[in-house]
Amino acid sequence: MSERTERLSVRKTYKLFIGGAFPRSESGRSYVVTSSKGDFLANAARASRKDARDAVSAARKAFPGWSGATAYNRGQILYRIAEMLEGRRAQFAAEIGDADGVGVKKAGELVDAAVDRLVWYAGWSDKIGAVLGSANPVAGPYFNLSSPEPTGVVAVVAPPAAPLLGLVNVIAPVIVTGNTCVVVASERAPLPAITLAEVLATSDLPGGVVNILTGSAAEIAPWLAGHMDVNGIDLTGAGPELAVTCEELAAENLKRVLRPPADRVDWLADPGIERMTAFLETKTVWHPIGI
């Protein structure tokens, strides 16, 4: 009996990330993920309308606890995610290299930038309220105080390029301010998003705060845009036609909409606070002065 000299590789089929768990797509569909050279990498789940609804339900369930957590606690959790992401630096770098065809050094620099961006947003967790809040002068014996509050459940169409750094740049500002989210990952290069989901699942982040769907943005995003329990939508990764469709659907319940950038985004640049303020509401409270 001859010995087998070659072994069969295990062809992975990755799942979705919903409510802190990894369910299969309700439809049972998947698609092939290839490298920049056309080589097979894995099979990824193709999320359906039902999966999108389940993800929104999970995000809504997680919202009271996450929005009610202290800003300091949210910052600690983002910092922990950064620590764990750095611990899997080699895997992320390999996935970025396969997806974008960049060298090991460049891929590693992009992972480092994603870690640094998480730490940067973690530092803003207990400062954004002071920057956006105010004590307002009024005519009368009252204190009039304004403070930012999270919008609620935010749908995010991740950028197709920069599959890790771009993804971190759209998720972190949403959750650091107390929102929960449903993310449609890059269809072209979903593996960094799937690996990030594994990081999130083993960090201190409560289940349902971030839910990641893989598949076609053109198929999933309109259902999220029209969902009555979604309060905002970030269309950064949507093409012009898809963005218009989603904006029209989002108008049904007056969602906050962050439109796609007009020019190519430099994800390495200083992001400013605009992405954090995009999904915040302002609450103003009156209180009488005196006993």
CSV table of C-alpha atoms in Angstrom, one decimal:
chain,number,residue,atom,x,y,z
A,1,MET,CA,0.0,0.0,0.0
A,2,SER,CA,1.6,3.3,-1.1
A,3,GLU,CA,1.8,6.2,1.2
A,4,ARG,CA,-0.1,9.4,0.4
A,5,THR,CA,2.5,12.1,-0.3
A,6,GLU,CA,0.0,15.0,-0.7
A,7,ARG,CA,-2.7,16.0,1.6
A,8,LEU,CA,-6.0,17.7,0.7
A,9,SER,CA,-6.3,21.3,2.0
A,10,VAL,CA,-9.4,22.1,4.1
A,11,ARG,CA,-11.5,24.5,2.1
A,12,LYS,CA,-12.9,26.8,4.7
A,13,THR,CA,-16.5,28.1,4.6
A,14,TYR,CA,-16.8,31.0,7.0
A,15,LYS,CA,-20.0,32.1,8.7
A,16,LEU,CA,-21.7,35.3,9.6
A,17,PHE,CA,-21.3,37.2,13.0
A,18,ILE,CA,-24.6,38.0,14.6
A,19,GLY,CA,-25.3,38.6,18.3
A,20,GLY,CA,-21.9,37.4,19.3
A,21,ALA,CA,-22.3,34.0,17.6
A,22,PHE,CA,-21.4,32.6,14.2
A,23,PRO,CA,-24.5,31.3,12.5
A,24,ARG,CA,-24.7,30.0,8.9
A,25,SER,CA,-26.5,32.1,6.4
A,26,GLU,CA,-30.3,31.4,6.6
A,27,SER,CA,-30.2,30.8,2.8
A,28,GLY,CA,-27.4,28.4,3.0
A,29,ARG,CA,-25.6,30.3,0.2
A,30,SER,CA,-21.9,31.0,0.0
A,31,TYR,CA,-19.5,32.5,-2.5
A,32,VAL,CA,-15.8,31.9,-3.4
A,33,VAL,CA,-13.2,34.4,-2.1
A,34,THR,CA,-10.1,34.7,-4.2
A,35,SER,CA,-6.8,36.5,-3.9
A,36,SER,CA,-5.7,39.5,-6.0
A,37,LYS,CA,-4.1,36.8,-8.3
A,38,GLY,CA,-7.3,34.8,-8.6
A,39,ASP,CA,-6.2,32.0,-6.2
A,40,PHE,CA,-8.9,30.4,-4.0
A,41,LEU,CA,-8.8,31.5,-0.4
A,42,ALA,CA,-12.1,30.4,1.2
A,43,ASN,CA,-15.8,30.3,0.9
A,44,ALA,CA,-17.8,33.1,2.6
A,45,ALA,CA,-21.4,33.1,3.6
A,46,ARG,CA,-23.8,35.2,1.4
A,47,ALA,CA,-26.1,36.9,3.8
A,48,SER,CA,-29.8,37.2,3.0
A,49,ARG,CA,-32.6,39.5,3.9
A,50,LYS,CA,-33.5,37.3,6.9
A,51,ASP,CA,-29.9,37.4,8.1
A,52,ALA,CA,-30.0,41.2,7.9
A,53,ARG,CA,-33.2,41.3,10.0
A,54,ASP,CA,-31.6,38.9,12.6
A,55,ALA,CA,-28.6,41.2,12.8
A,56,VAL,CA,-30.8,44.3,13.4
A,57,SER,CA,-32.7,42.5,16.1
A,58,ALA,CA,-29.4,41.5,17.8
A,59,ALA,CA,-28.1,45.1,17.5
A,60,ARG,CA,-31.3,46.5,19.0
A,61,LYS,CA,-31.2,44.1,21.9
A,62,ALA,CA,-27.6,45.1,22.7
A,63,PHE,CA,-28.3,48.8,22.4
A,64,PRO,CA,-29.6,49.6,26.0
A,65,GLY,CA,-26.7,47.9,27.7
A,66,TRP,CA,-24.0,49.3,25.4
A,67,SER,CA,-25.4,52.9,25.3
A,68,GLY,CA,-25.9,52.7,29.1
A,69,ALA,CA,-22.3,51.7,29.7
A,70,THR,CA,-19.9,54.4,30.9
A,71,ALA,CA,-17.8,56.1,28.3
A,72,TYR,CA,-14.7,55.0,30.2
A,73,ASN,CA,-15.8,51.3,29.9
A,74,ARG,CA,-16.5,51.6,26.2
A,75,GLY,CA,-13.0,53.0,25.8
A,76,GLN,CA,-11.5,50.2,27.7
A,77,ILE,CA,-13.2,47.6,25.5
A,78,LEU,CA,-12.0,49.3,22.3
A,79,TYR,CA,-8.5,49.3,23.7
A,80,ARG,CA,-8.9,45.6,24.5
A,81,ILE,CA,-10.0,45.0,20.9
A,82,ALA,CA,-6.8,46.8,19.7
A,83,GLU,CA,-4.7,44.6,21.9
A,84,MET,CA,-6.2,41.4,20.5
A,85,LEU,CA,-6.0,42.6,16.9
A,86,GLU,CA,-2.3,43.2,17.4
A,87,GLY,CA,-2.0,39.7,18.8
A,88,ARG,CA,-3.2,38.4,15.4
A,89,ARG,CA,-1.1,40.8,13.4
A,90,ALA,CA,0.5,38.1,11.2
A,91,GLN,CA,-2.9,36.6,10.2
A,92,PHE,CA,-4.3,40.0,9.4
A,93,ALA,CA,-1.2,41.0,7.4
A,94,ALA,CA,-1.4,37.7,5.4
A,95,GLU,CA,-5.1,38.3,4.6
A,96,ILE,CA,-4.4,41.9,3.5
A,97,GLY,CA,-1.5,40.8,1.4
A,98,ASP,CA,-3.7,38.1,-0.3
A,99,ALA,CA,-6.6,40.6,-0.9
A,100,ASP,CA,-4.6,43.6,-2.1
A,101,GLY,CA,-1.4,42.0,-3.5
A,102,VAL,CA,0.8,44.1,-1.2
A,103,GLY,CA,4.1,43.1,0.3
A,104,VAL,CA,4.5,41.8,3.9
A,105,LYS,CA,6.0,45.1,5.1
A,106,LYS,CA,3.1,47.2,3.7
A,107,ALA,CA,0.5,44.8,4.9
A,108,GLY,CA,2.0,44.9,8.4
A,109,GLU,CA,1.9,48.7,8.4
A,110,LEU,CA,-1.8,48.7,7.5
A,111,VAL,CA,-2.5,46.3,10.4
A,112,ASP,CA,-0.5,48.6,12.7
A,113,ALA,CA,-2.5,51.6,11.5
A,114,ALA,CA,-5.8,49.8,12.2
A,115,VAL,CA,-4.5,49.1,15.8
A,116,ASP,CA,-3.5,52.7,16.3
A,117,ARG,CA,-6.9,53.9,15.0
A,118,LEU,CA,-8.7,51.8,17.5
A,119,VAL,CA,-6.6,53.2,20.3
A,120,TRP,CA,-7.2,56.7,19.0
A,121,TYR,CA,-11.0,56.2,19.1
A,122,ALA,CA,-10.8,54.6,22.5
A,123,GLY,CA,-9.2,57.7,23.8
A,124,TRP,CA,-12.1,59.8,22.5
A,125,SER,CA,-14.7,57.7,24.4
A,126,ASP,CA,-14.8,60.0,27.5
A,127,LYS,CA,-13.9,63.2,25.7
A,128,ILE,CA,-16.5,63.5,22.9
A,129,GLY,CA,-19.2,64.5,25.4
A,130,ALA,CA,-17.1,67.4,26.8
A,131,VAL,CA,-16.4,68.6,23.2
A,132,LEU,CA,-20.0,68.5,22.0
A,133,GLY,CA,-21.9,69.2,25.2
A,134,SER,CA,-22.5,72.7,26.6
A,135,ALA,CA,-24.1,74.7,29.3
A,136,ASN,CA,-26.3,77.2,27.5
A,137,PRO,CA,-27.1,80.7,28.6
A,138,VAL,CA,-30.9,81.3,29.1
A,139,ALA,CA,-33.1,84.1,30.3
A,140,GLY,CA,-34.3,82.8,33.6
A,141,PRO,CA,-33.3,80.9,36.8
A,142,TYR,CA,-32.5,77.7,35.1
A,143,PHE,CA,-29.6,75.5,34.1
A,144,ASN,CA,-29.8,74.6,30.5
A,145,LEU,CA,-27.5,71.7,29.6
A,146,SER,CA,-26.9,70.0,26.2
A,147,SER,CA,-25.2,66.6,25.9
A,148,PRO,CA,-24.7,64.1,23.0
A,149,GLU,CA,-26.5,60.7,23.0
A,150,PRO,CA,-26.2,57.8,20.6
A,151,THR,CA,-28.6,57.5,17.7
A,152,GLY,CA,-29.3,53.8,18.1
A,153,VAL,CA,-28.8,51.0,15.5
A,154,VAL,CA,-26.5,52.0,12.6
A,155,ALA,CA,-26.1,50.1,9.4
A,156,VAL,CA,-22.7,50.4,7.9
A,157,VAL,CA,-21.6,49.6,4.3
A,158,ALA,CA,-17.9,49.0,4.7
A,159,PRO,CA,-15.5,50.3,2.0
A,160,PRO,CA,-14.6,47.6,-0.6
A,161,ALA,CA,-11.0,48.8,-0.5
A,162,ALA,CA,-8.8,48.8,2.7
A,163,PRO,CA,-10.6,45.7,4.0
A,164,LEU,CA,-9.2,46.1,7.6
A,165,LEU,CA,-8.2,49.7,8.0
A,166,GLY,CA,-11.2,51.1,6.3
A,167,LEU,CA,-13.4,48.6,8.2
A,168,VAL,CA,-12.0,49.8,11.6
A,169,ASN,CA,-12.5,53.4,10.5
A,170,VAL,CA,-16.2,53.0,10.0
A,171,ILE,CA,-17.0,50.7,12.9
A,172,ALA,CA,-15.0,52.3,15.7
A,173,PRO,CA,-16.6,55.8,15.6
A,174,VAL,CA,-20.1,54.2,15.6
A,175,ILE,CA,-19.6,52.0,18.7
A,176,VAL,CA,-17.4,54.3,20.8
A,177,THR,CA,-20.2,56.8,21.0
A,178,GLY,CA,-22.7,54.1,22.3
A,179,ASN,CA,-24.4,53.0,19.1
A,180,THR,CA,-24.6,49.4,17.9
A,181,CYS,CA,-24.2,48.4,14.3
A,182,VAL,CA,-24.8,46.0,11.5
A,183,VAL,CA,-21.9,45.9,9.0
A,184,VAL,CA,-21.9,44.8,5.4
A,185,ALA,CA,-18.3,43.8,4.9
A,186,SER,CA,-16.3,44.2,1.7
A,187,GLU,CA,-17.6,41.6,-0.8
A,188,ARG,CA,-14.3,41.5,-2.6
A,189,ALA,CA,-12.1,41.0,0.5
A,190,PRO,CA,-14.2,39.8,3.4
A,191,LEU,CA,-11.6,37.7,5.3
A,192,PRO,CA,-10.1,40.5,7.4
A,193,ALA,CA,-13.7,41.3,8.5
A,194,ILE,CA,-14.3,37.7,9.4
A,195,THR,CA,-11.1,37.5,11.4
A,196,LEU,CA,-12.0,40.8,13.1
A,197,ALA,CA,-15.3,39.2,14.1
A,198,GLU,CA,-13.4,36.4,15.7
A,199,VAL,CA,-11.4,39.1,17.6
A,200,LEU,CA,-14.6,40.8,18.7
A,201,ALA,CA,-16.2,37.5,19.8
A,202,THR,CA,-13.3,36.8,22.2
A,203,SER,CA,-12.9,40.4,23.5
A,204,ASP,CA,-15.0,42.1,26.1
A,205,LEU,CA,-17.4,43.5,23.6
A,206,PRO,CA,-21.0,42.4,24.4
A,207,GLY,CA,-22.7,40.3,21.8
A,208,GLY,CA,-24.8,42.2,19.3
A,209,VAL,CA,-22.9,45.5,19.5
A,210,VAL,CA,-21.2,44.7,16.2
A,211,ASN,CA,-22.7,42.3,13.7
A,212,ILE,CA,-20.9,41.5,10.5
A,213,LEU,CA,-22.6,40.2,7.3
A,214,THR,CA,-20.7,39.0,4.3
A,215,GLY,CA,-22.1,38.9,0.8
A,216,SER,CA,-23.4,41.5,-1.7
A,217,ALA,CA,-23.9,45.0,-0.5
A,218,ALA,CA,-26.2,45.7,-3.4
A,219,GLU,CA,-28.5,42.9,-2.1
A,220,ILE,CA,-28.2,43.5,1.7
A,221,ALA,CA,-27.9,47.3,2.1
A,222,PRO,CA,-31.4,48.3,0.7
A,223,TRP,CA,-33.0,46.0,3.2
A,224,LEU,CA,-31.1,47.7,6.0
A,225,ALA,CA,-31.8,51.1,4.6
A,226,GLY,CA,-35.5,50.4,4.6
A,227,HIS,CA,-35.6,48.7,8.0
A,228,MET,CA,-37.8,50.6,10.4
A,229,ASP,CA,-35.6,49.7,13.4
A,230,VAL,CA,-32.4,51.0,11.9
A,231,ASN,CA,-31.8,54.6,13.0
A,232,GLY,CA,-28.8,55.6,10.8
A,233,ILE,CA,-26.8,54.3,7.8
A,234,ASP,CA,-23.2,54.9,6.8
A,235,LEU,CA,-23.0,54.5,3.0
A,236,THR,CA,-19.2,54.9,2.8
A,237,GLY,CA,-18.8,51.7,0.8
A,238,ALA,CA,-21.8,52.1,-1.5
A,239,GLY,CA,-21.6,53.0,-5.2
A,240,PRO,CA,-23.5,56.0,-6.6
A,241,GLU,CA,-26.6,54.0,-7.6
A,242,LEU,CA,-26.8,52.0,-4.5
A,243,ALA,CA,-26.3,55.1,-2.4
A,244,VAL,CA,-29.2,56.9,-4.0
A,245,THR,CA,-31.5,53.8,-3.5
A,246,CYS,CA,-30.5,53.5,0.1
A,247,GLU,CA,-31.0,57.2,0.8
A,248,GLU,CA,-34.6,57.0,-0.7
A,249,LEU,CA,-35.4,54.0,1.5
A,250,ALA,CA,-33.8,55.6,4.6
A,251,ALA,CA,-36.1,58.6,4.2
A,252,GLU,CA,-39.1,56.5,5.3
A,253,ASN,CA,-38.2,56.8,8.9
A,254,LEU,CA,-35.9,59.8,8.7
A,255,LYS,CA,-32.7,57.8,9.3
A,256,ARG,CA,-29.4,59.8,9.7
A,257,VAL,CA,-27.4,59.2,6.5
A,258,LEU,CA,-23.7,59.5,6.0
A,259,ARG,CA,-23.2,59.7,2.3
A,260,PRO,CA,-20.3,58.2,0.4
A,261,PRO,CA,-17.2,60.4,0.1
A,262,ALA,CA,-16.9,62.4,-3.1
A,263,ASP,CA,-13.2,61.6,-3.4
A,264,ARG,CA,-11.0,58.6,-2.6
A,265,VAL,CA,-10.5,58.4,1.2
A,266,ASP,CA,-7.1,58.3,2.7
A,267,TRP,CA,-7.7,56.0,5.7
A,268,LEU,CA,-4.3,56.8,7.1
A,269,ALA,CA,-5.1,60.5,7.5
A,270,ASP,CA,-6.4,62.1,10.7
A,271,PRO,CA,-10.1,61.2,10.7
A,272,GLY,CA,-11.3,64.1,12.8
A,273,ILE,CA,-14.5,63.7,14.8
A,274,GLU,CA,-17.0,63.9,12.0
A,275,ARG,CA,-17.7,60.2,11.9
A,276,MET,CA,-18.5,60.2,15.6
A,277,THR,CA,-20.8,63.2,15.4
A,278,ALA,CA,-22.6,61.8,12.4
A,279,PHE,CA,-24.6,59.4,14.6
A,280,LEU,CA,-25.1,61.4,17.8
A,281,GLU,CA,-28.2,63.2,18.9
A,282,THR,CA,-28.2,66.2,21.2
A,283,LYS,CA,-30.4,66.1,24.4
A,284,THR,CA,-31.1,69.4,26.2
A,285,VAL,CA,-32.2,69.4,29.8
A,286,TRP,CA,-33.7,72.4,31.8
A,287,HIS,CA,-33.3,72.4,35.6
A,288,PRO,CA,-34.3,75.2,38.0
A,289,ILE,CA,-31.6,76.9,39.9
A,290,GLY,CA,-32.1,76.9,43.7
A,291,ILE,CA,-33.7,74.6,46.2
